[in-house]
XYZ file of C-alpha atoms in Angstrom:
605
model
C 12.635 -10.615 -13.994
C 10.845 -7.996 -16.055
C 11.153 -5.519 -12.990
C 14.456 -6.410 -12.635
C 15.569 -5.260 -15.481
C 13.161 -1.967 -15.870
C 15.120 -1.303 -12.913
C 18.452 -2.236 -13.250
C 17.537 -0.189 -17.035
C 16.825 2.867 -14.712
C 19.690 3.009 -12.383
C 22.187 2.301 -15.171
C 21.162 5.386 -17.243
C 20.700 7.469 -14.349
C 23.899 6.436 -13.117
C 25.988 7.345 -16.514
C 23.618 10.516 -16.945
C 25.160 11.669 -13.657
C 28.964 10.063 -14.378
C 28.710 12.448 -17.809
C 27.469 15.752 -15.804
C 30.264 15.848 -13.849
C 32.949 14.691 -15.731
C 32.201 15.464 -18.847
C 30.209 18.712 -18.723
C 31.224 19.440 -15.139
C 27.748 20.745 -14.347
C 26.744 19.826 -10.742
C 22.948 21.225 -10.853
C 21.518 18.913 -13.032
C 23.444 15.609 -11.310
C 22.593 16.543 -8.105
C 18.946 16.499 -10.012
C 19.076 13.169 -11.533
C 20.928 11.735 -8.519
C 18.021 13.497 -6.198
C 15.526 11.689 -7.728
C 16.868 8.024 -8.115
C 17.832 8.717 -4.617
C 14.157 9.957 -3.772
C 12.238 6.594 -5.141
C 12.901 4.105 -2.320
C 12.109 6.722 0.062
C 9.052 7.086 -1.127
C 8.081 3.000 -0.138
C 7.348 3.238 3.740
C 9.238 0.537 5.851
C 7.027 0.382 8.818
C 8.079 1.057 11.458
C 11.439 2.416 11.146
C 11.225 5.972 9.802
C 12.478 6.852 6.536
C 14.248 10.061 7.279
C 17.767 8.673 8.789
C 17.736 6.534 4.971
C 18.349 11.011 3.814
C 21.157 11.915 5.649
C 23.774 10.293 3.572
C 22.447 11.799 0.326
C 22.576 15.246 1.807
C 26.338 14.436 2.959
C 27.267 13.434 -0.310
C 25.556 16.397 -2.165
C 27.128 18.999 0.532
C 30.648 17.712 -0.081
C 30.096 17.363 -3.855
C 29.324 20.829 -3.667
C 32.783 21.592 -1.779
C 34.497 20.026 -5.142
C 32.553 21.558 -8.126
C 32.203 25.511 -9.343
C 30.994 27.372 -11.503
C 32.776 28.265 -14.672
C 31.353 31.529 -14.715
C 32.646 32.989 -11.362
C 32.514 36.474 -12.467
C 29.133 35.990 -13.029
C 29.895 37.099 -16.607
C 30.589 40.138 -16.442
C 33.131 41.028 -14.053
C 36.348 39.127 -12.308
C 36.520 37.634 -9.313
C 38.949 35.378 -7.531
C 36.248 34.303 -5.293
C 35.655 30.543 -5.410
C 33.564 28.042 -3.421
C 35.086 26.471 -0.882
C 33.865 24.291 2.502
C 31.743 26.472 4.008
C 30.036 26.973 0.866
C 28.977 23.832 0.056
C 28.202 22.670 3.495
C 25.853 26.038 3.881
C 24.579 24.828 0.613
C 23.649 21.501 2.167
C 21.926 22.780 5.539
C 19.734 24.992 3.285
C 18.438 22.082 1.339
C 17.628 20.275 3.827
C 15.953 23.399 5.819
C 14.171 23.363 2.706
C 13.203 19.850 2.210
C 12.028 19.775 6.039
C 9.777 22.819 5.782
C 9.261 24.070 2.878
C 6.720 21.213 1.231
C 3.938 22.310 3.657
C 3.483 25.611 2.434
C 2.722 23.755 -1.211
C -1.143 23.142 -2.054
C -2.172 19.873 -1.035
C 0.494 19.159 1.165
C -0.247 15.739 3.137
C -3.130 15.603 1.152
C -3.929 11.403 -0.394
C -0.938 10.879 -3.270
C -2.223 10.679 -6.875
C -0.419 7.892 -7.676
C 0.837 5.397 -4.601
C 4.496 4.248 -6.126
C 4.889 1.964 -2.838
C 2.898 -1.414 -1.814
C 3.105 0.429 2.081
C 3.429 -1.682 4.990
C 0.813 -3.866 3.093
C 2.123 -7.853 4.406
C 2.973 -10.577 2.246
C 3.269 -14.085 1.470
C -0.225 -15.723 2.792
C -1.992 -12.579 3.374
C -5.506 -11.547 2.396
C -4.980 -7.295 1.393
C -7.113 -6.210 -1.379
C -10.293 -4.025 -0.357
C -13.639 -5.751 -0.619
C -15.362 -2.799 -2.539
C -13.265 -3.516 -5.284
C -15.520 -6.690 -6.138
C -18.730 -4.558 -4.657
C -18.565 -1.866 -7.361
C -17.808 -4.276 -9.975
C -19.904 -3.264 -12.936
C -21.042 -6.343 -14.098
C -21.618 -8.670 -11.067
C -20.597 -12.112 -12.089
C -21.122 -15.735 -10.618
C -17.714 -17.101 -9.145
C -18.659 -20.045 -7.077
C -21.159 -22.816 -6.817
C -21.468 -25.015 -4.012
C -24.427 -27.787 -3.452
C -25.521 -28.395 0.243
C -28.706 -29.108 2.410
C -27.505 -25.510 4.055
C -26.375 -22.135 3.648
C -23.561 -20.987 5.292
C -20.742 -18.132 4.700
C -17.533 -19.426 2.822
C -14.903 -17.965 4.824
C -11.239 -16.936 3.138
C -9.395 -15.831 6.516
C -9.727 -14.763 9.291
C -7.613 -11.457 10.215
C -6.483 -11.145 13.600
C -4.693 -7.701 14.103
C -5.736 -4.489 13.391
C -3.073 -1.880 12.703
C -5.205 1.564 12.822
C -5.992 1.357 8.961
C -6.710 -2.436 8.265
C -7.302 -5.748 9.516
C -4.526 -8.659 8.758
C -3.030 -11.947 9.403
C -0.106 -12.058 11.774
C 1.852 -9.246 13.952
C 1.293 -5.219 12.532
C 4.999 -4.795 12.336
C 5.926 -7.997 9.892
C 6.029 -7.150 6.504
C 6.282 -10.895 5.294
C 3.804 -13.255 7.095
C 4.259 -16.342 7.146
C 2.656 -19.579 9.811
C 4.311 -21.597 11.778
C 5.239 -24.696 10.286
C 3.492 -26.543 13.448
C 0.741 -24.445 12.437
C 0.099 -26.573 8.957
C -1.403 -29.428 8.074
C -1.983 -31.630 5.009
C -5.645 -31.873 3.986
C -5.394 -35.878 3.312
C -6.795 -36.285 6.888
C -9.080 -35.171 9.473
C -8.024 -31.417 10.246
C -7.413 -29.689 14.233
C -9.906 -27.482 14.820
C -8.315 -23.765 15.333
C -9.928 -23.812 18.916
C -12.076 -26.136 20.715
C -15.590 -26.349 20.552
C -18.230 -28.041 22.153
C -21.264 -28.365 20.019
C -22.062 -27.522 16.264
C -23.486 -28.021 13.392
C -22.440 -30.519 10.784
C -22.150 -28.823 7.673
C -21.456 -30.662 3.975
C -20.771 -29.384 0.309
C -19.680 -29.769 -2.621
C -17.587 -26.657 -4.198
C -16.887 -25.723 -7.710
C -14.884 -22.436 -9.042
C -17.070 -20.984 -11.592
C -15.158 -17.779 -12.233
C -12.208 -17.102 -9.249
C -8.639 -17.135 -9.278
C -6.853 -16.967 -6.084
C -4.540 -19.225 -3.573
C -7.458 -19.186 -0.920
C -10.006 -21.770 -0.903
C -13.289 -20.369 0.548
C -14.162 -22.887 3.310
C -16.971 -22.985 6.397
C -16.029 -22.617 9.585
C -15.142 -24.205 11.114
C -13.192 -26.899 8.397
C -12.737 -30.595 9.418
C -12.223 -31.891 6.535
C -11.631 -30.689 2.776
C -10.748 -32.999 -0.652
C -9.857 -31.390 -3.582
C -7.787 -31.965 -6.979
C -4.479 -33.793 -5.754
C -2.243 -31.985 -7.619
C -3.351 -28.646 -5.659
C -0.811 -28.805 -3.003
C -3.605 -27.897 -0.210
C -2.407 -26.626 3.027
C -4.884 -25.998 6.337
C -3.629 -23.254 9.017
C -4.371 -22.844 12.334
C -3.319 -19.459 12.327
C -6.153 -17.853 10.967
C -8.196 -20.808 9.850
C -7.342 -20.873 6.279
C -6.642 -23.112 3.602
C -3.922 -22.183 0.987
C -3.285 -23.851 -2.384
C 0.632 -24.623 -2.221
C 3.360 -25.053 0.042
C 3.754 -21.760 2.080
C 7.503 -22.312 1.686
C 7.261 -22.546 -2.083
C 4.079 -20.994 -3.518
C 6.232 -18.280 -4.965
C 7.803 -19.035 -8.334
C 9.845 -16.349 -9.793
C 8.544 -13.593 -7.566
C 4.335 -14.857 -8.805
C 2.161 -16.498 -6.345
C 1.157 -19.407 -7.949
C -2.656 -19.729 -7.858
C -4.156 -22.644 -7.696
C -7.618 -21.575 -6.863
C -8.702 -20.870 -10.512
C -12.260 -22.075 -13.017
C -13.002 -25.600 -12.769
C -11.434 -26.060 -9.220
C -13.656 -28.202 -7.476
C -13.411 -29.847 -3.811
C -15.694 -31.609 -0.845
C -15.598 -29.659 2.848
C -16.669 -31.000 6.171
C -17.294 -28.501 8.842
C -18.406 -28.026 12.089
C -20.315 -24.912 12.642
C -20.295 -23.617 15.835
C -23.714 -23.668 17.434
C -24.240 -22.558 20.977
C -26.848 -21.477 22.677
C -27.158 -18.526 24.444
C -27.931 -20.115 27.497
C -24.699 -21.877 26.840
C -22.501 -18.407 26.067
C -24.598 -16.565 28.854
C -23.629 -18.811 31.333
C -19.650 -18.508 30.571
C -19.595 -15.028 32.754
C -17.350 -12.357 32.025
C -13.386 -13.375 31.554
C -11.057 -10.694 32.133
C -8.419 -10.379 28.767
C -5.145 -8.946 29.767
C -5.373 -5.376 27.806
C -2.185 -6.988 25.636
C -3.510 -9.870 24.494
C -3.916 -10.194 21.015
C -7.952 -11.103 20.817
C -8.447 -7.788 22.163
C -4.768 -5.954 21.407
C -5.586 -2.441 19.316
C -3.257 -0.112 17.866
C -4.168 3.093 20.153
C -7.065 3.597 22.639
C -10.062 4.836 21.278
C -12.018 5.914 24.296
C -14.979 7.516 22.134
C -15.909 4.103 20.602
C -15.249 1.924 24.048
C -17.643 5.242 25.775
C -20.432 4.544 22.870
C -19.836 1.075 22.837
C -20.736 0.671 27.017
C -23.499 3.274 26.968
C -25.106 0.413 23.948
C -24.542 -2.225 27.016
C -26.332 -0.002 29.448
C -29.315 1.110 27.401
C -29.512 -2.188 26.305
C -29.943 -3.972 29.824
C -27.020 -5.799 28.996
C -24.881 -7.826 31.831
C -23.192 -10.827 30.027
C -20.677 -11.110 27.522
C -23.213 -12.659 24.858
C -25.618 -10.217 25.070
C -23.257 -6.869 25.208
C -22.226 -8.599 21.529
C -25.531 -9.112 20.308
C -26.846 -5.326 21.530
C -24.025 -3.696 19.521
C -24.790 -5.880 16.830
C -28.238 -4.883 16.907
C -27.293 -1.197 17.318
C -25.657 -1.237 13.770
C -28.825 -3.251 12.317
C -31.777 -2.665 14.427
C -35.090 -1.431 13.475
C -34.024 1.939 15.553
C -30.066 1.462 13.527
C -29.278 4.955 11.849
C -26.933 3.589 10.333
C -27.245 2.762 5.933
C -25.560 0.356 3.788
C -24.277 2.411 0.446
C -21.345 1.216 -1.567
C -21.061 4.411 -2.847
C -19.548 6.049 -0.379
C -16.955 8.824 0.198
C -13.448 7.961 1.145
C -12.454 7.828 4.476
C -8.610 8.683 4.910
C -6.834 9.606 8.402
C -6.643 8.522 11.965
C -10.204 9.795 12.826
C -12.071 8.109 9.218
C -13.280 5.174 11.838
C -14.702 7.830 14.198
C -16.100 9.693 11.326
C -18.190 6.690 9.804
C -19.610 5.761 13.595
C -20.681 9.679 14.686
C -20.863 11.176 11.582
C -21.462 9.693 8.311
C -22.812 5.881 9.588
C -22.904 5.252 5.638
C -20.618 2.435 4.420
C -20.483 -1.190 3.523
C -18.959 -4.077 5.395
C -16.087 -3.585 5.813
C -16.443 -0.523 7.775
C -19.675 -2.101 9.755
C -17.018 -4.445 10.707
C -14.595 -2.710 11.576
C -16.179 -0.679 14.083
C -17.904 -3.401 15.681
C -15.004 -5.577 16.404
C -12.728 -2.147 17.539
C -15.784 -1.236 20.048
C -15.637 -5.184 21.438
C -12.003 -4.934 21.251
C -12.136 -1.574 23.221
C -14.043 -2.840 26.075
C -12.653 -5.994 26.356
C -14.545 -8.321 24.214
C -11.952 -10.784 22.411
C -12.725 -9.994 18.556
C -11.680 -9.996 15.039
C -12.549 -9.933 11.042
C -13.170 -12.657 8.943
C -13.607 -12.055 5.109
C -15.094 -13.814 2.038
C -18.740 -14.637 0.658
C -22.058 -14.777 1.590
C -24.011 -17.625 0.563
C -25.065 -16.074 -2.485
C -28.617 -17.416 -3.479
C -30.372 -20.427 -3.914
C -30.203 -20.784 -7.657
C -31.309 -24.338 -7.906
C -34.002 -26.262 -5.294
C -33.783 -29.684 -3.492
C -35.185 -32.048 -6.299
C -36.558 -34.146 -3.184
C -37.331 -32.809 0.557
C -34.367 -32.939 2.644
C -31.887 -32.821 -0.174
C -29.353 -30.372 -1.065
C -29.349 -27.581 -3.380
C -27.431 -25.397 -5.521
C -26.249 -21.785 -3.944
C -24.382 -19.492 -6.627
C -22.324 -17.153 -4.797
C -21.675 -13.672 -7.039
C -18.917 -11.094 -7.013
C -21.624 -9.044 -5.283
C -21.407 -11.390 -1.924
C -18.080 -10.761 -0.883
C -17.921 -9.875 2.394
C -16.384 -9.068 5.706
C -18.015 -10.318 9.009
C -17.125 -10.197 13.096
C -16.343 -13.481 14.741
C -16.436 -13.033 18.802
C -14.272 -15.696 20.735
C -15.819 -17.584 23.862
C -14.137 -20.068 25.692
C -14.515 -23.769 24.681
C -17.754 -22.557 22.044
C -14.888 -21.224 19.335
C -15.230 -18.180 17.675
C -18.737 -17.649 16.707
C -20.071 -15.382 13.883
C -21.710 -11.797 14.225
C -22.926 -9.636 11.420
C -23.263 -5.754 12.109
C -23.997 -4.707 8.338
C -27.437 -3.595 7.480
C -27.623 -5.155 3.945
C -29.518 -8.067 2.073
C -28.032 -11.476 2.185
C -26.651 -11.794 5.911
C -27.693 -13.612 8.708
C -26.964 -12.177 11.673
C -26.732 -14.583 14.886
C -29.699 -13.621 17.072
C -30.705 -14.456 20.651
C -32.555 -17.385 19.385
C -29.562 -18.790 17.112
C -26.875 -17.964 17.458
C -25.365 -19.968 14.063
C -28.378 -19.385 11.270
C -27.992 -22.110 8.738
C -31.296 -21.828 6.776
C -31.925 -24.943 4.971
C -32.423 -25.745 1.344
C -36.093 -26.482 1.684
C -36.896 -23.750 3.837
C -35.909 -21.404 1.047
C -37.978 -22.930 -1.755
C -39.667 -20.389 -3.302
C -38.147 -17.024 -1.574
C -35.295 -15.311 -2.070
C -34.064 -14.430 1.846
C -30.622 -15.318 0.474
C -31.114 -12.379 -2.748
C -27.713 -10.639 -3.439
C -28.735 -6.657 -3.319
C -28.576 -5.039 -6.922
C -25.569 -3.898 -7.952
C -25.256 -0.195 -8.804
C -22.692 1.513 -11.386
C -19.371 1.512 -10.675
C -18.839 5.163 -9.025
C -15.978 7.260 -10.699
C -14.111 7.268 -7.788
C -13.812 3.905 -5.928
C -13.324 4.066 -1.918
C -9.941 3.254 -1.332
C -9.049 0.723 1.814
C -9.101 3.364 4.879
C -8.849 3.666 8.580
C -12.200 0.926 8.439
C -11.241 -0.792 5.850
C -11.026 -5.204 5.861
C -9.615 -6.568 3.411
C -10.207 -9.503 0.826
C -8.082 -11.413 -0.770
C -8.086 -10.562 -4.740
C -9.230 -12.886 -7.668
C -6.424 -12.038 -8.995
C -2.720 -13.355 -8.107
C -1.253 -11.280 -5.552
C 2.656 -10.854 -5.551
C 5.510 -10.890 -2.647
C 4.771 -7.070 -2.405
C 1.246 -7.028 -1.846
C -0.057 -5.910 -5.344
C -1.491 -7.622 -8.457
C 1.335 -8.318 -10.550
C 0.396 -6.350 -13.652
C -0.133 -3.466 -11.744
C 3.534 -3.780 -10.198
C 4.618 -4.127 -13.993
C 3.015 -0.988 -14.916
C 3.890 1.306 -11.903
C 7.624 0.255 -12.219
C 7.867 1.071 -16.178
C 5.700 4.387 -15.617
C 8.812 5.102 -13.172
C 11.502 3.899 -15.426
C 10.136 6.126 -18.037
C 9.654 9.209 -16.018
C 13.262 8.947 -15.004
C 14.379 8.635 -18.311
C 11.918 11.652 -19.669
C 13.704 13.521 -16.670
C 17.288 13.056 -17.861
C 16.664 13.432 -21.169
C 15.220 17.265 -20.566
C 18.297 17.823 -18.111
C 20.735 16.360 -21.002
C 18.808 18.802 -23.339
C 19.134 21.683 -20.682
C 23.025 21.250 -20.393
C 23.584 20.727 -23.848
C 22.032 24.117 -24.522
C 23.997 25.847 -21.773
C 26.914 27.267 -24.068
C 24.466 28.284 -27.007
C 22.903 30.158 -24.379
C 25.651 31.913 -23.115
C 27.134 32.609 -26.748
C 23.266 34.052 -27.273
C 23.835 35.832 -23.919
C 27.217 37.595 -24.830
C 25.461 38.573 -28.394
C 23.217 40.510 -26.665
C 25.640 42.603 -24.700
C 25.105 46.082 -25.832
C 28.682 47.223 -24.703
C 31.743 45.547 -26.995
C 34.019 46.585 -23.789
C 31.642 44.119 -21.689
C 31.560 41.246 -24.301
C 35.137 41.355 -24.056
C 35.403 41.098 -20.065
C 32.865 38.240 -19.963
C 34.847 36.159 -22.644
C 38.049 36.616 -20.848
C 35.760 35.205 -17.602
C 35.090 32.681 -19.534
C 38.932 32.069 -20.710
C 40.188 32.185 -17.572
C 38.009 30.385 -15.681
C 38.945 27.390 -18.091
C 42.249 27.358 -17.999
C 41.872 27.336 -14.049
C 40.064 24.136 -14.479
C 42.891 22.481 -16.984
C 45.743 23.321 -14.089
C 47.692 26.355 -15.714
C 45.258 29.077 -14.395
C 46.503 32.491 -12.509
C 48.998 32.617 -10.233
C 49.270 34.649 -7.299
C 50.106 38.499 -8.187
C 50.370 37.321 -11.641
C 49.531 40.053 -14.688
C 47.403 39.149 -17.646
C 50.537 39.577 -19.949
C 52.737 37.547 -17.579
C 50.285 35.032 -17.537
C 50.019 35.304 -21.216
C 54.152 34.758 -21.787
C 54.002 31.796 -19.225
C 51.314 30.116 -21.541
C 53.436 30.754 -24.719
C 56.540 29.221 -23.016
C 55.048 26.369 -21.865
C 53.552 25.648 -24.757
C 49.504 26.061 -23.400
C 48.794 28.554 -26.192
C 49.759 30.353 -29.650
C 52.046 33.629 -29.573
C 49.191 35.403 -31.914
C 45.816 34.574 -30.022
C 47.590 35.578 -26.440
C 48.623 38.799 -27.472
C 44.989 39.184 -28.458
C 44.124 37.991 -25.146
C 46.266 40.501 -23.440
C 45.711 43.727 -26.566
C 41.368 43.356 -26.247
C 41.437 42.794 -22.569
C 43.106 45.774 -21.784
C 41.521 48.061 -23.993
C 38.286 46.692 -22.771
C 39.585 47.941 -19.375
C 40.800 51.279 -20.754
C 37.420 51.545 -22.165
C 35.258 50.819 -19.071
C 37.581 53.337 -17.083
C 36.560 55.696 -19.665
């Protein structure tokens, strides 16, 4: 409601600024300005994929034959007459040369295509039940804080979603081209029951806890992989998807109230999960063979082709010795975190913006943090036919209280420091089974011996393999979600357009108010138009030309009020017509007609 009316607040005075230029002050410049820019601010949200430039063409129609309508007053361009007066061809040459200029002109200007300094739009960012905000956010939080505690005889990851689709710039839930996202309806199921599994699988691990929110807010619960069975507060509304394995605090046909998503993931939030953890072994996956994925599919689908990362991605395979599926997965994976790896974990990290930034990190910079590790891992699998995707949300954190008794469970304390984004690789009838390519405390990447690691409690009595890495100072310039960027869903509520509510709030009233700073300068500039003429004609140094410009000036206005010149008409007949009808005194038009001439006998002189 509170953008509604910012914006409805906007267009209105916008709307009457422009109604008053015209009419009023008949000035077309500055409401062709004002109108230019109202115009200009849905343009400047994306609609992937139609393009935005057909959305121009009737605003330059309107402004060419607005032009055709409107002159100047000062025709004569104040100092001498002239009969000449824009017509069609005017106005419509007008218009072609504004849009020439609109087309071509902005890349000649300094940092043209360059990242924007402030993004207005949400993008092509989905919506609804969509995880969108960049892990590194909660990586380069200054103060790391605690944010969930769950008690268990094992570690495992907590998983938020799994993304299935990668677009070129970031990895989603559901089709590239649908802005809104939202399951199937066969695809839900209450959590009162025992839960479908997402695939089939055919042996795993049983995996138990007990989960409390310490410090989260959200409408995704984080869950293990995969889920069988969760119990939580009964007045949650809990949903479980097939479509990207995720549970969801609400109906997804009514967890928006008044355009907020109503979270119901918040402090205090605690529930019980059954899982079954995929658990192979790679005798198991090694004996599958290789299964040929039509190049459409969408476990393998990509954007564009990226024959430099499929090229790398084989000659890992070859040097690597590698002939089956499982173990082409586990020698990239190794190639990222090997002992020979040249690749470093950093969260500080420069941005990587444009269609090469994934290239860039693999061959050139091989500095990042998860979500770029990845990334590139599952767009190499992807790229040579290895079904793969993303799955984001926590590492199991650290074991911040023991088993009081061998065998028993114990506390892990996950931090905002352990969020995370991880590969899962599909194999037929074994499920989608985890794969960790970043180089960084606190993972546990699936090796040839186990393919599912699931330390237990005991086993990490006094050590720390589960340590969350120290968290440095925020940087002053946070990387921004990029060409390998997976996203995380926010602690904080997201809205319908992708962004944190607040921040929606803010952008729209910084645009209100910019619109309204804008028309109140171009009210200012056309309110000071006639002081600056009457300044203008005090300056003349020659009376004879003072006296031509005001009868411009004279003329041109009674043109506009409908008893103006008429063909072969003299100033003095023209003066006698406006005394007979009544448009002017006897006195001031023989003034009219006495300076103007002299001021004509005089320039003649």
């Amino acid at each position: 409601n509170s953008i509604m009316l910012l914006l409805t607040a906007g267009v209105w005075a916008v709307t009457h600024f422009v109604h008053e230029s015209l009419v009023r002050f008949e000035r077309a410049a500055p409401a062709l300005l004002a109108g230019g820019i109202l115009w200009m601010m849905p343009l400047a949200v994306p609609r992937a994929p139609d393009p935005t430039w057909p959305n121009t063409v009737p605003m330059f129609v309107a402004v060419g034959f607005l032009l055709t309508l409107v002159q100047p007053q000062d025709a004569g361009r104040w100092t001498r007459e002239s009969n000449a007066r824009p017509g069609l061809m005017t106005g419509l040459g007008l218009a072609v040369a504004a849009s020439i200029g609109a087309l071509f002109l902005p890349t000649l200007l300094p940092g043209y295509a360059a990242p924007a300094w402030l993004d207005v739009g949400a993008g092509s960012d989905p919506r609804g039940y969509q995880p969108i905000v960049d892990v590194g956010d909660r990586l380069h939080l200054p103060n790391p804080r605690d944010i969930l505690e769950f008690e268990s005889t094992n570690s495992t990851y907590l998983r938020l979603a799994a993304l299935d689709t990668f677009d070129g710039r970031t990895w989603r839930l559901g089709p590239a081209n649908v802005d809104t996202y939202r399951p199937d309806p066969a695809n839900l199921h209450s959590t009162g029951a025992r839960l479908p599994y997402e695939v089939p699988i055919a042996v795993g691990n049983p995996f138990r806890a007990r989960v409390e929110v310490i410090d989260l807010e959200n409408i995704y619960v984080p869950v293990p992989y995969q889920l069988d069975r969760i119990d939580g507060p009964t007045d949650a509304g809990l949903f479980y998807s097939t479509e990207g394995g995720f549970v969801a605090t609400g109906d997804v046909t009514d967890n928006e109230l008044n355009g907020e998503v109503r979270v119901g993931v918040r402090p205090g939030f605690t529930y019980d999960v059954e899982a079954l953890v995929p658990s192979p072994t790679h005798a198991q996956l090694a004996g599958l063979g290789d299964v040929i994925w039509p190049p459409g599919a969408p476990q393998v689908a990509l954007p564009r082709a990226y024959p430099d990362l499929a090229a790398q991605a084989q000659q890992v395979y070859i040097n690597a010795g590698a002939t089956t599926t499982i173990d082409r997965v586990l020698a990239l994976q190794e190639w990222f975190i090997g002992a020979d790896s040249t690749f470093t974990y950093s969260t500080n990290v420069e941005e990587l913006r444009g269609d090469d930034a994934l290239l860039d990190f693999v061959f050139n910079t091989q500095t990042g943090y998860c979500e770029y590790f990845s990334t590139a891992m599952a767009v190499m699998l992807r790229a040579t036919g290895i079904p793969a995707r993303v799955s984001v949300g926590f590492l199991p954190g650290r074991l911040s209280t023991p088993p009081t008794q061998p065998g028993g469970p114990g506390t892990f304390t996950i931090a905002t420091t352990d969020a995370h984004a991880w590969v899962e690789v599909f194999f037929d009838g074994f499920g989608w089974i985890r794969m960790d390519p970043t180089p960084r405390a606190g993972t546990l990447p699936s090796s040839v011996d186990n393919l599912a690691p699931q330390p237990a409690a005991d086993d990490l009595r006094g050590t720390e393999p589960l340590e969350r890495p120290t968290a440095t100072a925020a940087p002053t310039d946070q990387p921004t979600p990029t060409t390998s960027d997976a996203p995380v869903p926010s602690e904080e509520p997201v809205d319908a357009g992708g962004t944190v509510g607040s921040e929606v709030v803010a952008t729209s009233a910084r645009l209100v108010v910019l619109l309204l700073v804008l028309a109140a300068i171009t009210v200012g500039a056309v309110q000071a138009l006639p002081r600056l003429r009457r300044w203008r004609d005090r300056r003349v140094d020659d009376p004879a030309e003072a006296v031509v410009a005001a009868q411009q000036r004279v003329l041109a206005t009674a043109a506009q009020l409908g008893f103006g010149r008429r063909p072969g008409e003299t100033l003095g007949e023209l003066a006698e017509r406006w005394v007979a009808e009544g448009s002017a005194a006897a006195e001031p038009a023989a003034a009219l007609v006495r300076l103007s001439n002299a001021a004509a006998f005089a320039r003649r002189a």
